[in-house]
PDB file of C-alpha atoms in Angstrom:
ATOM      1  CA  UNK A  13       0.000   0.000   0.000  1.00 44.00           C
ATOM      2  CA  UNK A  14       0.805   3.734  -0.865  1.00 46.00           C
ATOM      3  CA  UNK A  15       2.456   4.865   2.645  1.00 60.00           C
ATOM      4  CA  UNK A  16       3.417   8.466   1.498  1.00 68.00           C
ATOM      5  CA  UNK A  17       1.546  11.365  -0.329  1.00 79.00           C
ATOM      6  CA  UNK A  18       4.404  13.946  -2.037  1.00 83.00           C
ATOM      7  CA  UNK A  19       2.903  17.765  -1.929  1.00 84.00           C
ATOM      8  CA  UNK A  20       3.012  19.068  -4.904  1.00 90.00           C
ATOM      9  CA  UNK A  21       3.050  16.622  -7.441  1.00 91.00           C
ATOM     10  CA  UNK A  22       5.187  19.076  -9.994  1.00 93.00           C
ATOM     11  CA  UNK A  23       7.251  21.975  -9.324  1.00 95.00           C
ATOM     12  CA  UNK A  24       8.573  24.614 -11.590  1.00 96.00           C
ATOM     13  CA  UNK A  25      11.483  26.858 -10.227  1.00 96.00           C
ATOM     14  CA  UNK A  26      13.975  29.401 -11.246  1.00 97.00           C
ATOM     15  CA  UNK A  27      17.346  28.306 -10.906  1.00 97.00           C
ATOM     16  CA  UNK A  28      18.667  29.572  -7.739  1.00 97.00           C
ATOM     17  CA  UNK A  29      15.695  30.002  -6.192  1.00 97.00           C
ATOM     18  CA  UNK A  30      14.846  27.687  -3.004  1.00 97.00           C
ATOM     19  CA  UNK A  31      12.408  24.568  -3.517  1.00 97.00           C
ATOM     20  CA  UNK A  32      10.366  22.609  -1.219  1.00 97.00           C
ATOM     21  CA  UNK A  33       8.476  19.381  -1.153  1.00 96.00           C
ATOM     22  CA  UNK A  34       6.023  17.709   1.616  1.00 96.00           C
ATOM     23  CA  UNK A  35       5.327  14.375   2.543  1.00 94.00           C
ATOM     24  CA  UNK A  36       2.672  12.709   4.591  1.00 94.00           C
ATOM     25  CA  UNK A  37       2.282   9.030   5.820  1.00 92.00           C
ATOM     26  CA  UNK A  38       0.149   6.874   7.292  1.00 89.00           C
ATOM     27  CA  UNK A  39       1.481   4.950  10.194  1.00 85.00           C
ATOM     28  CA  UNK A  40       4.139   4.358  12.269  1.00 86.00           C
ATOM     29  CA  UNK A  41       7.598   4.950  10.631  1.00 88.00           C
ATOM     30  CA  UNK A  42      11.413   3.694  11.722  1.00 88.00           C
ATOM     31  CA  UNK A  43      13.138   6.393   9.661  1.00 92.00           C
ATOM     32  CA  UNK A  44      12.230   8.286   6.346  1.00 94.00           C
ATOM     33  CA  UNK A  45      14.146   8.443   3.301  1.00 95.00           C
ATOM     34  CA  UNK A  46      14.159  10.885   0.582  1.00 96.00           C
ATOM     35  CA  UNK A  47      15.151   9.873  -3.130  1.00 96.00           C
ATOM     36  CA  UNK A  48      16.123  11.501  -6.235  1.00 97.00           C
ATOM     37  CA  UNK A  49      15.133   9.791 -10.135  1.00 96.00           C
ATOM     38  CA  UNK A  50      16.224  11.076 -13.028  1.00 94.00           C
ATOM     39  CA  UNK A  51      14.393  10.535 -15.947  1.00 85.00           C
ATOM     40  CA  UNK A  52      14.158   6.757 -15.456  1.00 74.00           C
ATOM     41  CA  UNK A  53      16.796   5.985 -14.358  1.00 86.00           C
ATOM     42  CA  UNK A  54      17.535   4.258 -10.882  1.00 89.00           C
ATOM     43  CA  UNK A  55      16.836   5.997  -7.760  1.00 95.00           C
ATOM     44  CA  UNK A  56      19.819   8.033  -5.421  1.00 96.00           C
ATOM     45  CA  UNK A  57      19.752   7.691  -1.895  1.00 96.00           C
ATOM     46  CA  UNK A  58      20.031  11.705  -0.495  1.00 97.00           C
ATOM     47  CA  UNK A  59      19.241  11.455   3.350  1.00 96.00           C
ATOM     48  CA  UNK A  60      17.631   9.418   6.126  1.00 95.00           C
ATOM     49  CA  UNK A  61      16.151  10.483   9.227  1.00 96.00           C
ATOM     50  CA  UNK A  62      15.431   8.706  12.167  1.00 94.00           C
ATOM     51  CA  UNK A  63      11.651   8.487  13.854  1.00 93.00           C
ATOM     52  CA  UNK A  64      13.909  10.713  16.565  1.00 95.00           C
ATOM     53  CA  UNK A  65      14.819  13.402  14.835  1.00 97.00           C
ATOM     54  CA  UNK A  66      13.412  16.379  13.599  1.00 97.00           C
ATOM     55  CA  UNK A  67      16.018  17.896  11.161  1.00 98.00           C
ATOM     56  CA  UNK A  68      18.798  16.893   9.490  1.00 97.00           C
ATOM     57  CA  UNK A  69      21.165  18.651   6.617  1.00 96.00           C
ATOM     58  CA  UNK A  70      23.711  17.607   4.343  1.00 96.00           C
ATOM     59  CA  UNK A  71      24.971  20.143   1.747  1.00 97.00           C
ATOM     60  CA  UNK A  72      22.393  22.194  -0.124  1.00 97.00           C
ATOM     61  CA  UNK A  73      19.654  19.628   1.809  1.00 98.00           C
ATOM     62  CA  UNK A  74      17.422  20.402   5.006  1.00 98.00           C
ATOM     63  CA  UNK A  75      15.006  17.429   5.529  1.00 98.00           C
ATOM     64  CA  UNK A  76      12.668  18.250   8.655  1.00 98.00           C
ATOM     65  CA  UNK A  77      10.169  15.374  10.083  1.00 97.00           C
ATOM     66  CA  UNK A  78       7.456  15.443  12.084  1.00 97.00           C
ATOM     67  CA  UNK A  79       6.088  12.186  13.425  1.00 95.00           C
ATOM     68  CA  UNK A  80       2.647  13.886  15.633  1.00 95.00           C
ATOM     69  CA  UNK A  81       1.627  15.087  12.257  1.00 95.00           C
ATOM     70  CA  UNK A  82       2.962  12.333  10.040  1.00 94.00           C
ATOM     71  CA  UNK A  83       4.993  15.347   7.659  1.00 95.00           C
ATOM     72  CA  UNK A  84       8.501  15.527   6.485  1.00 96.00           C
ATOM     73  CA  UNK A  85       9.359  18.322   4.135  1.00 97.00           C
ATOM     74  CA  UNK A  86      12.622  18.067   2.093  1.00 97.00           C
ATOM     75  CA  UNK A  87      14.134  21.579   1.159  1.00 98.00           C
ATOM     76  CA  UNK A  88      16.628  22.561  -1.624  1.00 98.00           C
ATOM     77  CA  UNK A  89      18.355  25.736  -1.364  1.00 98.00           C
ATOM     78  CA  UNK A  90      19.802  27.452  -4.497  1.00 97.00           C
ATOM     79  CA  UNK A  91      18.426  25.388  -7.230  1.00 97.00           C
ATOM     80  CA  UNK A  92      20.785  24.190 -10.382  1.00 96.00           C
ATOM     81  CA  UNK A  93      19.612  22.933 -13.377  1.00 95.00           C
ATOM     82  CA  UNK A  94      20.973  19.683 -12.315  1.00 95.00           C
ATOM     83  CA  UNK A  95      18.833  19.299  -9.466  1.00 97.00           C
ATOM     84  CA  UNK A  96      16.023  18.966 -11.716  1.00 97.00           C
ATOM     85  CA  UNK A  97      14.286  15.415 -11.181  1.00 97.00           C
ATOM     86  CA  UNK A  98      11.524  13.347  -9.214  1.00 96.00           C
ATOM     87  CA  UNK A  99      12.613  13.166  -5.769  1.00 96.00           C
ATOM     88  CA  UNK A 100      10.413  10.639  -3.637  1.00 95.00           C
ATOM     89  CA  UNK A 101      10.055  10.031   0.016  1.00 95.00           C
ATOM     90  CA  UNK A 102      10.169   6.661   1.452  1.00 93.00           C
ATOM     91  CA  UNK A 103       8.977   5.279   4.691  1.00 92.00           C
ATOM     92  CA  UNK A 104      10.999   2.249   6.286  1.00 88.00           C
ATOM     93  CA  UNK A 105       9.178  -0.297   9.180  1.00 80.00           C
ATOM     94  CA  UNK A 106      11.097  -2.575  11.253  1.00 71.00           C
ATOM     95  CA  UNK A 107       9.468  -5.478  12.442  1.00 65.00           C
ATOM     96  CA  UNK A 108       9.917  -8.178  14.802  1.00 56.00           C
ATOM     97  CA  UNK A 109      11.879 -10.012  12.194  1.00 52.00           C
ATOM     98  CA  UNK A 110      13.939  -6.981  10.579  1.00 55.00           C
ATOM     99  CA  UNK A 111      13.496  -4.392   7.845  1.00 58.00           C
ATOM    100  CA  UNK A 112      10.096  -4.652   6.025  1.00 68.00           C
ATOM    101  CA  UNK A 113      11.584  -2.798   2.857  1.00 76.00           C
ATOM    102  CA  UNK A 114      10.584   1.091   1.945  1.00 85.00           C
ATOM    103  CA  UNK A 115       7.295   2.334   1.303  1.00 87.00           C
ATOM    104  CA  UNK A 116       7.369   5.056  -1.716  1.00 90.00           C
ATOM    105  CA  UNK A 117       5.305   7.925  -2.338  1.00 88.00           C
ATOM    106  CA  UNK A 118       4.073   8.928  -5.949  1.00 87.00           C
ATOM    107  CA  UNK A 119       6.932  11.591  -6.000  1.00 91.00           C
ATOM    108  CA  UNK A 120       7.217  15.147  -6.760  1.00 94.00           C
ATOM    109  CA  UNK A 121       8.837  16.097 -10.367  1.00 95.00           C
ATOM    110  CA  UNK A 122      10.813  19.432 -10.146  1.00 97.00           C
ATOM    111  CA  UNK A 123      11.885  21.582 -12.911  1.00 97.00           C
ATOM    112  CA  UNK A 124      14.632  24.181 -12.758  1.00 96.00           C
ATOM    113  CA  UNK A 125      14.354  26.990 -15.492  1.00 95.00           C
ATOM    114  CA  UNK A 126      17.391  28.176 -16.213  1.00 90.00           C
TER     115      UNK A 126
ATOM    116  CA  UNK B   5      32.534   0.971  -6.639  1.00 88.00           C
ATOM    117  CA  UNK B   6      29.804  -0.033  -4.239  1.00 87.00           C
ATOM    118  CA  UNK B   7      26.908  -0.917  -6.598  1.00 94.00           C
ATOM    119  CA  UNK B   8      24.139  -2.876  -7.256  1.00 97.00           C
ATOM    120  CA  UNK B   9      24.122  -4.742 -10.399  1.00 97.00           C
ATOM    121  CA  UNK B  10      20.854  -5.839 -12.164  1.00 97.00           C
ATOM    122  CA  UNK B  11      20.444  -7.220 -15.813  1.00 97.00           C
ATOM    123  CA  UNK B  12      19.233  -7.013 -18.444  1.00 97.00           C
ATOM    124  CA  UNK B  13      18.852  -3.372 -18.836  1.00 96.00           C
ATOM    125  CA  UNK B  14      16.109  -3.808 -21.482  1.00 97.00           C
ATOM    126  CA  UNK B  15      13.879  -6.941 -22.030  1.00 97.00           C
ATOM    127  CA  UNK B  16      11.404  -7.791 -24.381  1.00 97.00           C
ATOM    128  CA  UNK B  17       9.235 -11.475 -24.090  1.00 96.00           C
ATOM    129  CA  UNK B  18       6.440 -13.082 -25.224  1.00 97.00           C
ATOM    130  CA  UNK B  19       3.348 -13.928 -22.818  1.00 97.00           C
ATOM    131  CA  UNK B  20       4.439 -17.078 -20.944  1.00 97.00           C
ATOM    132  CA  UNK B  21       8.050 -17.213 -21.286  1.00 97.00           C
ATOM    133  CA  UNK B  22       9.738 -17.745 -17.986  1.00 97.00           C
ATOM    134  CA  UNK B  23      12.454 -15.034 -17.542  1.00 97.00           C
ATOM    135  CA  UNK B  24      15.139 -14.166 -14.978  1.00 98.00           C
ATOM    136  CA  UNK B  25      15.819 -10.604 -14.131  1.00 98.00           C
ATOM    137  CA  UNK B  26      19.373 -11.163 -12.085  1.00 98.00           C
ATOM    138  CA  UNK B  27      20.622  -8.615  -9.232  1.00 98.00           C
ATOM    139  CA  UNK B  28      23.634  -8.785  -7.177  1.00 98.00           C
ATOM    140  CA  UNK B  29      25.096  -6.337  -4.850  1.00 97.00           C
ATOM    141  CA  UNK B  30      28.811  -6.190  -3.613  1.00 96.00           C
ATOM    142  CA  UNK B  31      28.232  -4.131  -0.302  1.00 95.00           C
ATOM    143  CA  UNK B  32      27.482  -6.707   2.236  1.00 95.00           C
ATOM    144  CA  UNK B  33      24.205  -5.788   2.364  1.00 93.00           C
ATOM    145  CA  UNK B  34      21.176  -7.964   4.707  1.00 91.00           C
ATOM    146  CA  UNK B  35      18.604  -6.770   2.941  1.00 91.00           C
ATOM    147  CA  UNK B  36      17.712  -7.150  -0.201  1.00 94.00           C
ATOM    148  CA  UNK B  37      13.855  -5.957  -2.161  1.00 94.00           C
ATOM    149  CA  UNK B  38      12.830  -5.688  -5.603  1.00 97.00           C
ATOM    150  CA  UNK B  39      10.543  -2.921  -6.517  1.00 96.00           C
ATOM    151  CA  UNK B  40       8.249  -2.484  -9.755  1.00 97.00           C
ATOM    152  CA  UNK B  41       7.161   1.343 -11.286  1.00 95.00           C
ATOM    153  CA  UNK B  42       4.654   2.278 -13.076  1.00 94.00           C
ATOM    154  CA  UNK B  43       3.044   5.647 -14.694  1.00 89.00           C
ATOM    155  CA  UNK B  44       0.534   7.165 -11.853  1.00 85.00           C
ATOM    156  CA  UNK B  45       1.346   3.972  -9.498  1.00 87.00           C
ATOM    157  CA  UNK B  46       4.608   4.855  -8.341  1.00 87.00           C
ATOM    158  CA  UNK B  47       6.771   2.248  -6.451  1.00 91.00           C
ATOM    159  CA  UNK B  48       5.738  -0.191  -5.078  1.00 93.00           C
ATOM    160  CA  UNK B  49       7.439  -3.244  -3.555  1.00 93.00           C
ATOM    161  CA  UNK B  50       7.402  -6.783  -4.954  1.00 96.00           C
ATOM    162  CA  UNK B  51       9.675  -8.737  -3.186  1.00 95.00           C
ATOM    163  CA  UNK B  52      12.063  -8.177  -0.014  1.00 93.00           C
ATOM    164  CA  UNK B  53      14.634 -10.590   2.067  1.00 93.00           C
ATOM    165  CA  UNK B  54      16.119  -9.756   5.429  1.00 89.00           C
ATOM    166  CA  UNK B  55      19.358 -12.144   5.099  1.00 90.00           C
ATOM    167  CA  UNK B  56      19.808 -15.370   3.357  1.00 93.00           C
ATOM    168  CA  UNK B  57      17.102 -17.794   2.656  1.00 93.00           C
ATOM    169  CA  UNK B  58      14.775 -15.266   4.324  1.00 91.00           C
ATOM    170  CA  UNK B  59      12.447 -13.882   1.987  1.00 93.00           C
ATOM    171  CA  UNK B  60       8.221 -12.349   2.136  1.00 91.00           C
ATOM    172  CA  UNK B  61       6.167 -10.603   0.177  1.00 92.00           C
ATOM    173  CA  UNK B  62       5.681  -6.947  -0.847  1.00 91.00           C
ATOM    174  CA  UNK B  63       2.514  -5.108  -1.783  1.00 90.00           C
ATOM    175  CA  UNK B  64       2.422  -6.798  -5.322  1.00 95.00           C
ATOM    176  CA  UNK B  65       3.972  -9.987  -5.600  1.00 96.00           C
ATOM    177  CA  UNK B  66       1.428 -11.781  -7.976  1.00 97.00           C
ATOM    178  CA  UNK B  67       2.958 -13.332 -10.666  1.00 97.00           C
ATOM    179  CA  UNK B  68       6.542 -13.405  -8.915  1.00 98.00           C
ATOM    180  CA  UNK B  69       8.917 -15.438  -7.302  1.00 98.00           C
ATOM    181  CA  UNK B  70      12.567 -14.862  -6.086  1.00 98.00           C
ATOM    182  CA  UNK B  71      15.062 -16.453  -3.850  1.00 96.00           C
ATOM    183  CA  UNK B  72      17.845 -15.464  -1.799  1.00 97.00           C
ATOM    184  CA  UNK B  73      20.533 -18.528  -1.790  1.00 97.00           C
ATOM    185  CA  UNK B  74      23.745 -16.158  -1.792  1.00 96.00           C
ATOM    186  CA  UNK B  75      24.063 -12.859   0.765  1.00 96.00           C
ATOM    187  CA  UNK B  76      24.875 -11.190  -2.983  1.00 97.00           C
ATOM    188  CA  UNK B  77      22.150 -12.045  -5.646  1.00 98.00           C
ATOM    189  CA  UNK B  78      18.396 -11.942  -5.459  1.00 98.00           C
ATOM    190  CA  UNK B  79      17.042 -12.599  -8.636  1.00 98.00           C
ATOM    191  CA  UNK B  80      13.109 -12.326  -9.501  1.00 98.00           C
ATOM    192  CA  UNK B  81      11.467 -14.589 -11.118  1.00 98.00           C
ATOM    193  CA  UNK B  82       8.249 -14.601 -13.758  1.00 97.00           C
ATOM    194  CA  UNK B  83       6.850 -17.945 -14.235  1.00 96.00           C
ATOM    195  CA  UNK B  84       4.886 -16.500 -16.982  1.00 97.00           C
ATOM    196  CA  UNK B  85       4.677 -13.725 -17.724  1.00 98.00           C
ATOM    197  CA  UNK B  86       1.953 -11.483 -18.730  1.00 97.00           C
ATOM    198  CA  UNK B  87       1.513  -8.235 -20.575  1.00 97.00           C
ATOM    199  CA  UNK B  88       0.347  -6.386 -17.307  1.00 97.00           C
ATOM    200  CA  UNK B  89       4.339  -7.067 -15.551  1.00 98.00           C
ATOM    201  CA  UNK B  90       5.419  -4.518 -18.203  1.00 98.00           C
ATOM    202  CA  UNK B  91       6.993  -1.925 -16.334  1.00 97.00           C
ATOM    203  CA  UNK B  92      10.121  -0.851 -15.096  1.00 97.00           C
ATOM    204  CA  UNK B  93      12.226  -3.195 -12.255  1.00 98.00           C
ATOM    205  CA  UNK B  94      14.228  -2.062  -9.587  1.00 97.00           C
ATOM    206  CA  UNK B  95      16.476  -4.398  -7.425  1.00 97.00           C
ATOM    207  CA  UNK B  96      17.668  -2.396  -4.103  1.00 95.00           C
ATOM    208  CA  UNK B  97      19.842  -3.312  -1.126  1.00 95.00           C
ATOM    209  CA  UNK B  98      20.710  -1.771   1.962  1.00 92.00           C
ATOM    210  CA  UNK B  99      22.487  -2.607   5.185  1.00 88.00           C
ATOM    211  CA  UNK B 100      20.943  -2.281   8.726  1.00 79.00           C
ATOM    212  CA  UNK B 101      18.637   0.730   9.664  1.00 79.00           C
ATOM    213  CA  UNK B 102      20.565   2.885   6.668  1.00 85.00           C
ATOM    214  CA  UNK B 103      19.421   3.721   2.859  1.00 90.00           C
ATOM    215  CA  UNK B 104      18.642   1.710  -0.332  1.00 93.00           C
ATOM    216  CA  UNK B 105      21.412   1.257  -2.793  1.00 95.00           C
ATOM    217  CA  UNK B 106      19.129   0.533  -5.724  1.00 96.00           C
ATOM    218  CA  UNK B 107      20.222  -0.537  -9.660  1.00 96.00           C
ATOM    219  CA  UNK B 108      19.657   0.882 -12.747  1.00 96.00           C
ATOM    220  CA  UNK B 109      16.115  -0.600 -13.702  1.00 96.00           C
ATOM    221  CA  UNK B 110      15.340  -3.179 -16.247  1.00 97.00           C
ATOM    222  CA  UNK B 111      12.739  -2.024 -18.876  1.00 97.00           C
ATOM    223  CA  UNK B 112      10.330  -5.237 -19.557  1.00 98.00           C
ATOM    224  CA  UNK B 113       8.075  -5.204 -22.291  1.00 98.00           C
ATOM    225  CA  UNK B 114       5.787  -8.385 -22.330  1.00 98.00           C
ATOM    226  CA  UNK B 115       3.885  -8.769 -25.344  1.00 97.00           C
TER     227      UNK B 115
END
């Protein structure tokens, strides 16, 4: 089943501008995972947080997560042309016997006009 | 180069034909899922294994099979296949509690 909903489903920036995406889910998460696709292609690993955090950054990337509200946003500052893709967040569940794989959402497709 | 390694890239078959879609990671990695995408479906998972000879199913795994014999490989299966397991594969892997390593895709057409 579809765990997370990506908010919006497109977006259309100006390069250098500053571009955020939303994601809700259903139930009860280990960590979330946010992914980048290009065109196809296989999906890129960018960051992971933990049920017990509520921010994380690495490089141009701020991921924020609240578990009350089920919501993780996933923020790109300055926008390249390059960072123009489907990026898709992804729920992971642990149980008794180990990792129950990642849940995907549907995915938001940015664009970044040059 | 840490990587996970699925083929073929592109596949067409005919209706019934079993095939083999073959992924192996060099990373170590527990676990081990395959994933399928589609236009307006997203992913969704197939197939996942926790270690070797450990294996259950994902949201959609009609029509599949796989098996986990090495820590390495975890190929999926199709019995026979039909025209609605078109879509675009994805083998991923991933060590405990940290993110998915995932292939390049295989493209199958089934016709």
């Amino acid at each position: 089943s579809q765990q997370g909903e990506e908010d919006p489903q497109a977006l259309s920036i100006q390069e250098g501008e500053n571009a955020t995406m939303n994601c809700s889910y259903k139930t009860s998460i280990n960590n979330l995972q946010w992914y980048r696709q290009n065109s196809g292609r296989g999906l890129v690993h960018l960051i992971l947080i933990r049920s017990n955090e509520r921010e994380k950054h690495s490089g141009r990337l701020r991921v924020t997560l609240d578990t009350s509200k089920k919501s993780s946003s996933l923020l790109i500052t300055a926008s390249r042309a390059a960072d123009t893709a489907s990026y898709f967040c992804a729920t992971a569940w642990y149980s008794g016997g180990g990792a129950d794989g990642l849940t995907f959402g549907k995915g938001t497709h940015l664009i970044i006009q040059p | 180069e840490a990587q996970v390694t699925q083929n073929p890239r592109y596949l067409i078959t005919v209706t019934g034909k079993k095939l083999t879609v073959t992924c192996s990671q060099n990373m170590n990695h527990e676990y081990m899922s395959w994933y399928r995408q589609d236009p307006g479906l997203g992913l969704r998972q197939i197939y996942y294994s926790m270690n070797v000879e450990v294996t259950d199913k994902g949201d959609v795994p009609e029509g599949y099979k796989v098996s986990r014999k090495e820590k390495r490989n975890f190929p999926l299966i199709l019995e026979s296949p039909s025209p609605n397991q078109t879509s675009l594969y994805f083998c991923a892997s991933s060590s405990t509690g940290g993110g998915y390593t995932f292939g390049s895709g295989t493209r199958l057409t089934v016709v």
